[in-house]
Coordinates of N, CA and C in Angstrom, one line a residue:
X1 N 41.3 -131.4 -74.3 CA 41.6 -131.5 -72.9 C 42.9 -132.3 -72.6
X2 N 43.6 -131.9 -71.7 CA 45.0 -132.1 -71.6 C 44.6 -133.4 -70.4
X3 N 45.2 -134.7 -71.0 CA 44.8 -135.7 -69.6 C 45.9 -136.6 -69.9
X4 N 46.5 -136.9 -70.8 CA 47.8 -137.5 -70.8 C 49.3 -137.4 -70.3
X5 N 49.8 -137.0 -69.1 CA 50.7 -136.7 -68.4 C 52.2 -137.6 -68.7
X6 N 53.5 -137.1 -68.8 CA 54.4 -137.7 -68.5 C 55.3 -136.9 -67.9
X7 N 55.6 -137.6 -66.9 CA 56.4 -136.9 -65.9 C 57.9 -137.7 -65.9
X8 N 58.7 -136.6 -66.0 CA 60.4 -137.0 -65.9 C 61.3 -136.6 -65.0
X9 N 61.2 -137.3 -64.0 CA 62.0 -136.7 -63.0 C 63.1 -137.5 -62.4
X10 N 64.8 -136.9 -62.2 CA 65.8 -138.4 -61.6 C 65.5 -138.6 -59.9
X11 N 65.0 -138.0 -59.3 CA 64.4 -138.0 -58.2 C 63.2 -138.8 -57.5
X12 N 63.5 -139.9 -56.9 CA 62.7 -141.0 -56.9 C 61.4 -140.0 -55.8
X13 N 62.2 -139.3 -54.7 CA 60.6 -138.7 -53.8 C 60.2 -137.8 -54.9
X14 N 60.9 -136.9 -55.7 CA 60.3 -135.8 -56.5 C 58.6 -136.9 -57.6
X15 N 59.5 -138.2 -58.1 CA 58.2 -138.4 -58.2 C 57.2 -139.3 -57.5
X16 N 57.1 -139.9 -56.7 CA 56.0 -140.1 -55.8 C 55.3 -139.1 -55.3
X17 N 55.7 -138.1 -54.8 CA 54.9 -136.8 -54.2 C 54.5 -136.1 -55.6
X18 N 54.9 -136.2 -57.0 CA 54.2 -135.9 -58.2 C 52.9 -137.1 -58.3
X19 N 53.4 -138.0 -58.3 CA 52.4 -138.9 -58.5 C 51.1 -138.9 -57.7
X20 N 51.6 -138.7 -55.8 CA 50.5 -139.0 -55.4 C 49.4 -137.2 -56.0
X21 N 50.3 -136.3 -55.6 CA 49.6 -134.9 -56.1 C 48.5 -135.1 -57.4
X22 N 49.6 -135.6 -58.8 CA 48.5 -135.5 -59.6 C 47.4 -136.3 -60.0
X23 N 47.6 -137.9 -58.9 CA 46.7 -138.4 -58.8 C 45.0 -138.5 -58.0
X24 N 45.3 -137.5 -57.0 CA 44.6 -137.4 -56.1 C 43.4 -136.5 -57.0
X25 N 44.1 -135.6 -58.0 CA 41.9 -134.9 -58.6 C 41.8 -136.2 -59.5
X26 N 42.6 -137.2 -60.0 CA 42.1 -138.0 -60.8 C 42.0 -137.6 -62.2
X27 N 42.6 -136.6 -62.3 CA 42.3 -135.8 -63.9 C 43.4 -136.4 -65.0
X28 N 44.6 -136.9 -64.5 CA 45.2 -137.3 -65.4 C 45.9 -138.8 -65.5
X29 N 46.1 -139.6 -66.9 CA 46.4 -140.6 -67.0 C 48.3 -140.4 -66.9
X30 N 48.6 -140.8 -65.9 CA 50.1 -141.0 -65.8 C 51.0 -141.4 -65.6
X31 N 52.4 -141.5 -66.5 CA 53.3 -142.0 -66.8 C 54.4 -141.8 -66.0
X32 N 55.7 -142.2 -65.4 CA 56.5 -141.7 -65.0 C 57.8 -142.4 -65.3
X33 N 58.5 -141.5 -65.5 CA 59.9 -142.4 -65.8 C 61.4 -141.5 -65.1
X34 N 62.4 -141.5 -65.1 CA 63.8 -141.1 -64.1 C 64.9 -141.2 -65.3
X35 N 64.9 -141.0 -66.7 CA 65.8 -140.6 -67.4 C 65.4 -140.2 -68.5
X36 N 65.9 -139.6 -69.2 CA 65.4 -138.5 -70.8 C 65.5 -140.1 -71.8
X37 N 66.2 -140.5 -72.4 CA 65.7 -141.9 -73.1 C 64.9 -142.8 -72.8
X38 N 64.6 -143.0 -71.5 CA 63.0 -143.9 -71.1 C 62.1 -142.9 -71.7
X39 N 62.1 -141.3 -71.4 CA 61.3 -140.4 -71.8 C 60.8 -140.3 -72.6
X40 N 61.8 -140.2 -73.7 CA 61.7 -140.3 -75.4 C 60.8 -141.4 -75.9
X41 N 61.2 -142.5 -75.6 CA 60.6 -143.4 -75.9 C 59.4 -143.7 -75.4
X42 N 59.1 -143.9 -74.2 CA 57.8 -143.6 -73.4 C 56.6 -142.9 -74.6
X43 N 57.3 -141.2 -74.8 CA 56.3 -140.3 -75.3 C 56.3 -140.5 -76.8
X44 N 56.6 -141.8 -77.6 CA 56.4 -142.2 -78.5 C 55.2 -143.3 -78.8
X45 N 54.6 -143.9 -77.5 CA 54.2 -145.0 -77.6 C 52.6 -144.5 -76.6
X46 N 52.9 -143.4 -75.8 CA 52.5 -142.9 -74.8 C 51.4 -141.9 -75.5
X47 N 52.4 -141.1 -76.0 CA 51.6 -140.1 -77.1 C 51.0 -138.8 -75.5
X48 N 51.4 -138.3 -74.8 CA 51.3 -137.7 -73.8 C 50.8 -136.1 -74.4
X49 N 49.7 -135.4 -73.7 CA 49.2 -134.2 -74.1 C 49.9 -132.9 -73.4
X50 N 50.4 -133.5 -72.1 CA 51.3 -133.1 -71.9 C 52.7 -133.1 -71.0
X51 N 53.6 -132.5 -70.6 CA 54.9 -133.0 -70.4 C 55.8 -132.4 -69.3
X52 N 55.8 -133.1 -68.1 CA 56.6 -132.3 -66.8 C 57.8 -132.8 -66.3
X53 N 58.5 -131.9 -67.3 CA 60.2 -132.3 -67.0 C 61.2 -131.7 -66.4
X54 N 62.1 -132.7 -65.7 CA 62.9 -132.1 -64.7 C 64.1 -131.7 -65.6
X55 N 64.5 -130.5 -65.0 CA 65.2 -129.7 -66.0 C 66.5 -130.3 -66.0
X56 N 67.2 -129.9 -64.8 CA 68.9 -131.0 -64.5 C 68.8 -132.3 -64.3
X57 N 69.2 -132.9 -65.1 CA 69.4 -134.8 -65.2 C 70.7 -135.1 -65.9
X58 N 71.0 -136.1 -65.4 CA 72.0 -136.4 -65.7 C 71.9 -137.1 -67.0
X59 N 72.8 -137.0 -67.9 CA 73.4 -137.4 -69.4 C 72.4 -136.9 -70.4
X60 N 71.2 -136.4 -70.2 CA 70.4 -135.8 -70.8 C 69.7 -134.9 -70.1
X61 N 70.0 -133.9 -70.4 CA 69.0 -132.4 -69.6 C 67.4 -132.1 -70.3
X62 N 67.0 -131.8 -69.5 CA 65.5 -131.6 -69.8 C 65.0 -130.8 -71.3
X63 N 66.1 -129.7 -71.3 CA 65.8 -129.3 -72.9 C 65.8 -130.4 -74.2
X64 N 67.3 -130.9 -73.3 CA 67.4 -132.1 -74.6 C 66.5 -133.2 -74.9
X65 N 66.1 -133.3 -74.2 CA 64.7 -134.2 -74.0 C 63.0 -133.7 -74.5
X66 N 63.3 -132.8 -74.4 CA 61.5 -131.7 -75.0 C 62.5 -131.7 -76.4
X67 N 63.7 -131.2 -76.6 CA 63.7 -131.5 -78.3 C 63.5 -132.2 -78.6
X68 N 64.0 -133.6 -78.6 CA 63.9 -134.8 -79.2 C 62.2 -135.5 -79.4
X69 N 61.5 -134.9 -77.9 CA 60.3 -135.0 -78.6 C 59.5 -134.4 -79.0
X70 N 60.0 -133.1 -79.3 CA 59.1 -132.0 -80.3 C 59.7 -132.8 -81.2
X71 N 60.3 -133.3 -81.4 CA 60.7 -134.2 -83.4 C 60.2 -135.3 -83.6
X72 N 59.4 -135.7 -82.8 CA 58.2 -137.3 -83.2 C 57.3 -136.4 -83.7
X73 N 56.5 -136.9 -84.6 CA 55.5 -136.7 -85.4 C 54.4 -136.8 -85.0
X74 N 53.8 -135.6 -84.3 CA 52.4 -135.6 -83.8 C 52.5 -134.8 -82.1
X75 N 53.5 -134.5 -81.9 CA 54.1 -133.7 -80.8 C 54.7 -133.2 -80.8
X76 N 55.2 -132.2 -82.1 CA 55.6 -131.2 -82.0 C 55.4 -129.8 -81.0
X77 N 54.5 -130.0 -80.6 CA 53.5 -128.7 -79.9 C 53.0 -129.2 -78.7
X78 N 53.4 -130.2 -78.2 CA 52.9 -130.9 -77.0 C 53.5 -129.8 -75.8
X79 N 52.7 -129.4 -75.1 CA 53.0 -128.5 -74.0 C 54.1 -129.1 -72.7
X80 N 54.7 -128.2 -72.6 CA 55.9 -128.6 -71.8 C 55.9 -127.9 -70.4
X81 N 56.1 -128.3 -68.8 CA 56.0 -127.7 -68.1 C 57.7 -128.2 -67.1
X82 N 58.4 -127.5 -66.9 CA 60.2 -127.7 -66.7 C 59.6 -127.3 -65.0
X83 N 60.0 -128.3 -64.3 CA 60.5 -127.9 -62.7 C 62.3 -128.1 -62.7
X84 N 62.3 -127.1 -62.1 CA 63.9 -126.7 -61.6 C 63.9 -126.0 -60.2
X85 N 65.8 -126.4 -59.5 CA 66.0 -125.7 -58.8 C 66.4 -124.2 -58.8
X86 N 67.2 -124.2 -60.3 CA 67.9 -123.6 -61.0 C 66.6 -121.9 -61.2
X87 N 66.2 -121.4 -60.3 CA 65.0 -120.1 -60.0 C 65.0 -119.0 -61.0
X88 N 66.6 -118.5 -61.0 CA 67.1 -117.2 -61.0 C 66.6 -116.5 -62.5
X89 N 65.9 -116.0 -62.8 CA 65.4 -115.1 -63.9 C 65.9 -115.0 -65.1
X90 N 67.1 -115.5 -65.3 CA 68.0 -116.0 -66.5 C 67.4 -117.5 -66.8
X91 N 67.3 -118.2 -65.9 CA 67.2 -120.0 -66.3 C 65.9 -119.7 -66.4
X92 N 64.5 -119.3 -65.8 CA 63.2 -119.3 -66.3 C 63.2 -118.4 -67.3
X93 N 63.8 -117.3 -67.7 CA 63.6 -116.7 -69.3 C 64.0 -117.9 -70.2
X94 N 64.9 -118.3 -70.4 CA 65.5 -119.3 -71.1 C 64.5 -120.5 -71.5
X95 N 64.4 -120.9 -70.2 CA 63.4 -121.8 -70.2 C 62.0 -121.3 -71.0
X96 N 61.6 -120.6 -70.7 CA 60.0 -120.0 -71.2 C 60.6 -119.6 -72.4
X97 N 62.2 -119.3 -73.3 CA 62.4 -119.0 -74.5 C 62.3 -120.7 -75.3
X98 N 62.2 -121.2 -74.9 CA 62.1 -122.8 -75.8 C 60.7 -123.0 -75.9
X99 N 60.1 -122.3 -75.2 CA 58.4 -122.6 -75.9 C 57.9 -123.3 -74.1
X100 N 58.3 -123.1 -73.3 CA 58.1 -123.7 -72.0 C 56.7 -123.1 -71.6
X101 N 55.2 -123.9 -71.9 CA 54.3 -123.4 -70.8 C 54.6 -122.8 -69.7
X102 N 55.3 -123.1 -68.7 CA 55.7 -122.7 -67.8 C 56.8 -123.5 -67.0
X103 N 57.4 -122.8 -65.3 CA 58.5 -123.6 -64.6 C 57.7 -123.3 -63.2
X104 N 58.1 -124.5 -62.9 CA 58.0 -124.9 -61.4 C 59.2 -125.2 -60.4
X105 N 59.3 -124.6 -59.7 CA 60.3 -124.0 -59.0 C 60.2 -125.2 -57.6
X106 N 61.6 -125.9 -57.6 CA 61.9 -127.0 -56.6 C 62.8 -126.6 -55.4
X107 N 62.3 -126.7 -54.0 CA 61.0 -127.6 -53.7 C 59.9 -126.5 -53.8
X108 N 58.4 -127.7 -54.3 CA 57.2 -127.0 -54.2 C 56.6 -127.5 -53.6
X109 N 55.3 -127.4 -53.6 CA 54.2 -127.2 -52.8 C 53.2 -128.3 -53.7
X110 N 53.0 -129.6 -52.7 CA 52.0 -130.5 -54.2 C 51.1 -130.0 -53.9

């Protein structure tokens, strides 16, 4: 059962309105952090089942960030879910070609 959440977003309302959304069924334990090296480190200590990352950030992009932690030892395979503004059928192939469960498309709907 997927209940360990970490959410990476540089957008302070992007995560509050994640926060209050995924807290409200109560299903998941959740982390949040606003840059790819809080991330990293976070999801080493965190150990998260799974992983909802914002794709454009600054000094570290959201791919670069799912690599680094598909290379901790024990998360290689940790499911990844990428929200972007970035829509267009090129950036979600791309995205879903790195092993991306899926993309959430900004703004959404909590």
């Amino acid at each position: 059962m997927l209940t360990r959440l970490l959410h990476l977003d540089d957008d302070p309302d992007i995560l509050e309105i994640g926060r209050i959304s995924l807290e409200i069924g109560g299903a998941f334990d959740l982390v949040q952090c606003t840059n790819g090296p809080d991330a990293v480190r976070l999801a080493e200590t965190f150990r998260p089942d799974v992983l909802l990352l914002d794709y454009m950030l600054p000094g570290m992009s959201g791919t670069q960030v799912y690599d680094a932690i598909r290379r901790i030892d024990g998360l290689e395979y940790t499911p990844v879910i990428f929200m972007t503004a970035r829509v267009q059928s090129t950036e979600v192939d791309m995205l879903l070609a790195t092993g991306a469960a899926g993309v959430i498309s900004k703004p959404f709907d909590p």
